[in-house]
Short mmCIF file of C-alpha atoms in Angstrom, two decimals:
data_model
loop_
_atom_site.label_atom_id
_atom_site.label_comp_id
_atom_site.label_asym_id
_atom_site.label_seq_id
_atom_site.Cartn_x
_atom_site.Cartn_y
_atom_site.Cartn_z
CA GLY A 3 25.23 137.38 36.38
CA TYR A 4 27.60 137.36 39.35
CA ALA A 5 30.09 134.52 39.58
CA VAL A 6 29.24 133.96 43.26
CA TYR A 7 25.52 133.46 42.46
CA THR A 8 26.11 131.07 39.56
CA PRO A 9 25.57 127.34 40.27
CA LEU A 10 28.88 125.51 40.48
CA GLU A 11 27.80 122.89 37.92
CA GLU A 12 27.56 125.64 35.27
CA ILE A 13 31.15 126.71 35.75
CA GLU A 14 33.10 124.63 33.29
CA GLU A 15 36.33 125.78 31.67
CA PRO A 16 36.09 129.41 32.93
CA GLU A 17 38.06 131.68 30.62
CA LEU A 18 39.18 135.28 31.15
CA GLU A 19 37.92 137.76 28.55
CA PHE A 20 38.81 141.42 28.11
CA PHE A 21 36.17 143.73 26.64
CA SER A 22 34.85 147.29 26.32
CA PRO A 23 31.43 147.75 28.00
CA LYS A 24 30.50 150.37 25.43
CA GLU A 25 32.07 152.03 22.44
CA GLY A 26 34.95 154.29 23.42
CA ASP A 27 35.65 152.53 26.72
CA PRO A 28 39.11 151.00 27.21
CA ALA A 29 39.25 147.26 26.55
CA ASP A 30 40.62 146.44 30.00
CA TYR A 31 37.38 145.33 31.66
CA VAL A 32 37.18 141.63 32.48
CA ARG A 33 34.48 139.01 32.48
CA ILE A 34 34.45 135.23 32.60
CA LYS A 35 33.30 133.12 29.66
CA LEU A 36 31.99 129.65 30.50
CA LYS A 37 32.00 126.51 28.34
CA ASN A 38 28.25 126.90 27.75
CA GLY A 39 28.85 130.34 26.24
CA LYS A 40 27.44 132.22 29.22
CA ARG A 41 29.39 135.26 30.42
CA ILE A 42 29.46 136.24 34.07
CA THR A 43 31.21 138.94 36.09
CA LEU A 44 33.49 139.22 39.10
CA THR A 45 32.27 141.63 41.77
CA ASN A 46 32.95 142.89 45.28
CA SER A 47 30.43 140.30 46.50
CA CYS A 48 32.47 137.52 44.86
CA ALA A 49 35.67 138.82 46.49
CA ALA A 50 34.10 139.26 49.93
CA ASN A 51 32.61 135.76 49.86
CA ILE A 52 36.01 134.27 48.98
CA LEU A 53 37.70 136.13 51.85
CA GLY A 54 35.05 135.12 54.38
CA TYR A 55 33.68 138.60 55.12
CA VAL A 56 30.17 137.51 54.08
CA LYS A 57 28.47 135.14 56.52
CA GLU A 58 25.87 132.49 55.68
CA THR A 59 23.15 134.61 57.28
CA ASP A 60 23.98 137.65 55.10
CA TYR A 61 21.85 138.52 52.09
CA SER A 62 24.89 138.64 49.79
CA TYR A 63 26.13 135.18 50.76
CA GLY A 64 26.59 132.95 47.70
CA ASN A 65 28.49 129.98 46.36
CA VAL A 66 32.08 130.50 47.46
CA GLU A 67 33.40 127.70 45.26
CA SER A 68 31.77 129.26 42.19
CA ALA A 69 33.43 132.57 43.00
CA ARG A 70 36.82 130.92 43.50
CA ALA A 71 36.60 128.96 40.25
CA CYS A 72 35.78 132.09 38.26
CA MET A 73 38.37 134.27 39.95
CA LYS A 74 41.21 131.84 39.35
CA PRO A 75 41.72 132.80 35.64
CA LEU A 76 42.09 136.47 36.68
CA ALA A 77 44.38 135.56 39.58
CA ASP A 78 46.54 133.48 37.24
CA TYR A 79 46.72 136.37 34.78
CA LEU A 80 47.86 138.70 37.59
CA GLY A 81 50.28 136.11 38.96
CA VAL A 82 48.74 136.09 42.44
CA SER A 83 46.65 133.74 44.57
CA VAL A 84 42.86 133.76 44.36
CA GLU A 85 42.74 135.29 47.86
CA GLU A 86 45.17 138.08 46.96
CA CYS A 87 43.19 138.82 43.80
CA ALA A 88 40.00 139.08 45.87
CA ARG A 89 41.75 141.35 48.37
CA GLN A 90 42.92 143.67 45.57
CA ILE A 91 39.37 143.91 44.22
CA LEU A 92 37.99 144.87 47.63
CA HIS A 93 40.82 147.31 48.21
CA LYS A 94 40.06 149.14 44.95
CA ALA A 95 36.49 149.61 46.17
CA TYR A 96 37.70 150.65 49.63
CA GLU A 97 39.89 153.36 48.08
CA LYS A 98 36.68 154.95 46.73
CA ILE A 99 34.84 154.70 50.05
CA GLU A 100 37.50 155.87 52.53
CA PRO A 101 37.68 159.52 51.36
CA VAL A 102 33.87 159.78 51.48
CA ILE A 103 33.78 158.63 55.11
CA ASN A 104 36.66 160.93 56.05
CA GLY A 105 34.98 163.79 54.21
CA PHE A 106 31.76 163.38 56.19
CA ALA A 107 33.72 163.11 59.45
CA GLU A 108 35.54 166.34 58.67
CA LYS A 109 32.41 168.17 57.51
CA TYR A 110 30.41 167.28 60.62
CA LYS A 111 33.41 167.47 62.97
CA ILE A 112 33.06 163.89 64.20
CA GLU A 113 35.98 162.48 66.13
CA ARG A 114 37.30 159.16 64.87
CA ASP A 115 36.45 157.32 68.09
CA GLN A 116 32.83 158.44 67.69
CA ILE A 117 32.39 156.96 64.20
CA SER A 118 30.38 153.80 63.68
CA LEU A 119 29.60 152.67 60.16
CA VAL A 120 26.13 151.32 59.35
CA GLY A 121 25.62 149.26 56.21
CA CYS A 122 22.40 149.23 54.20
CA GLY A 123 21.54 147.48 50.96
CA GLY A 124 22.01 143.95 49.70
CA GLY A 125 25.76 144.36 49.26
CA ALA A 126 26.49 145.89 52.67
CA SER A 127 28.36 142.85 53.94
CA ALA A 128 30.45 142.79 50.76
CA LEU A 129 32.04 146.17 51.46
CA LEU A 130 31.46 147.27 55.04
CA PRO A 131 33.46 144.69 57.05
CA TYR A 132 36.57 145.19 54.90
CA THR A 133 36.24 148.98 55.03
CA ALA A 134 35.76 148.97 58.81
CA GLU A 135 38.75 146.66 59.21
CA GLN A 136 41.01 148.88 57.11
CA MET A 137 39.91 152.07 58.92
CA GLU A 138 39.81 150.38 62.35
CA LEU A 139 36.22 151.48 62.92
CA ASN A 140 33.18 149.81 64.45
CA TYR A 141 30.37 148.81 62.11
CA SER A 142 26.94 147.20 62.13
CA ILE A 143 24.54 145.85 59.53
CA PRO A 144 20.93 146.20 60.69
CA LYS A 145 18.32 143.49 60.34
CA ASP A 146 16.69 143.47 56.88
CA ALA A 147 19.37 145.86 55.60
CA GLU A 148 18.85 144.56 52.06
CA VAL A 149 15.39 146.11 51.77
CA ILE A 150 16.40 149.58 52.91
CA SER A 151 15.86 151.55 49.74
CA SER A 152 18.72 153.38 48.10
CA ILE A 153 16.14 155.67 46.50
CA GLY A 154 14.74 156.44 49.94
CA VAL A 155 18.22 157.36 51.12
CA ALA A 156 18.71 159.60 48.09
CA LEU A 157 15.45 161.40 48.81
CA ALA A 158 16.23 161.90 52.49
CA MET A 159 16.24 165.36 53.99
CA ILE A 160 19.46 167.37 54.01
CA ARG A 161 20.12 169.35 57.17
CA ASP A 162 22.82 171.98 57.60
CA VAL A 163 23.35 174.22 60.61
CA VAL A 164 25.13 177.57 61.00
CA GLU A 165 25.79 178.99 64.47
CA ARG A 166 27.09 182.46 65.23
CA VAL A 167 27.52 184.47 68.43
CA VAL A 168 25.98 187.86 67.59
CA PRO A 169 25.06 190.24 70.42
CA ASN A 170 21.81 192.06 69.60
CA PRO A 171 21.50 190.64 66.05
CA THR A 172 20.00 192.93 63.45
CA SER A 173 17.64 191.89 60.67
CA LYS A 174 20.63 191.92 58.30
CA ASP A 175 22.65 189.65 60.63
CA ILE A 176 19.82 187.14 60.69
CA ALA A 177 19.32 187.34 56.92
CA ASP A 178 23.04 186.74 56.33
CA ILE A 179 23.09 183.68 58.60
CA LYS A 180 19.96 182.28 56.94
CA LYS A 181 21.57 182.77 53.53
CA GLU A 182 24.75 181.03 54.65
CA ALA A 183 22.79 178.03 55.95
CA LYS A 184 20.80 177.82 52.71
CA MET A 185 23.98 177.92 50.60
CA LEU A 186 25.45 175.09 52.71
CA ALA A 187 22.35 172.98 52.09
CA ILE A 188 22.54 173.67 48.35
CA LYS A 189 26.21 172.66 48.38
CA SER A 190 25.18 169.42 50.11
CA GLY A 191 22.80 168.66 47.24
CA ALA A 192 19.47 170.15 48.34
CA VAL A 193 17.14 171.60 45.70
CA PRO A 194 16.99 175.38 46.38
CA ASP A 195 13.17 175.57 46.22
CA SER A 196 12.85 172.78 48.80
CA ILE A 197 14.90 174.53 51.50
CA GLU A 198 13.35 176.03 54.60
CA VAL A 199 15.51 177.85 57.15
CA GLN A 200 14.57 178.09 60.82
CA ILE A 201 16.21 180.62 63.13
CA GLU A 202 16.79 180.09 66.84
CA ILE A 203 18.12 182.90 69.05
CA ASP A 204 19.45 182.27 72.55
CA PRO A 205 19.43 185.64 74.39
CA GLN A 206 21.49 184.20 77.25
CA THR A 207 24.49 183.30 75.08
CA SER A 208 23.76 185.66 72.15
CA LYS A 209 23.95 182.62 69.89
CA VAL A 210 22.04 182.68 66.63
CA THR A 211 21.41 179.28 65.00
CA ALA A 212 20.12 178.82 61.45
CA ILE A 213 18.87 175.33 60.55
CA ALA A 214 18.38 174.68 56.82
CA LEU A 215 16.24 171.68 55.78
CA GLY A 216 15.81 170.56 52.19
CA SER A 217 15.61 167.52 49.96
CA THR A 218 17.76 166.31 47.07
#
């Protein structure tokens, strides 16, 4: 269970425990042991609730006092305040997200002032506001974001486009551009057999466009 979704009355004498999730893992993972013997975990949602990023209307809103009580043993161990401990947790997660966003922006040649982050999933408000704040980007969390399926996102179509200016393109020119678009889609995660490539030729500009569509 998450600390932030545990009733406050259950949180008695919270104690920090180190453990290995599975054999061979380092024993530097943490969980909280309660007086009743129950063990619960500290998460990004706990940290975001403590820092006020999650609002009462958000799906991931929980019991802030429960989260604070459970995070205090870890904060004491680290020699920092509960708020600083929560900030460090969110920042570790942010360090994983930032290069992904920058990678997409570079791949699709999106200028920074054109980027707006959209959060989906139950934990969107736990990560998105902090990430947007750190990157100085706009963000939004759509209505009913928590029911937007991660599986549906994973199965979404992949689309890659290759454009070339080729006066009087030959069959080989077109075949090469189609192949390049297909390889881009495969690199993006599309299953080769699912890819279809459409060709558009603009005789006015001599531009040949190959659009590859596929699914993961």
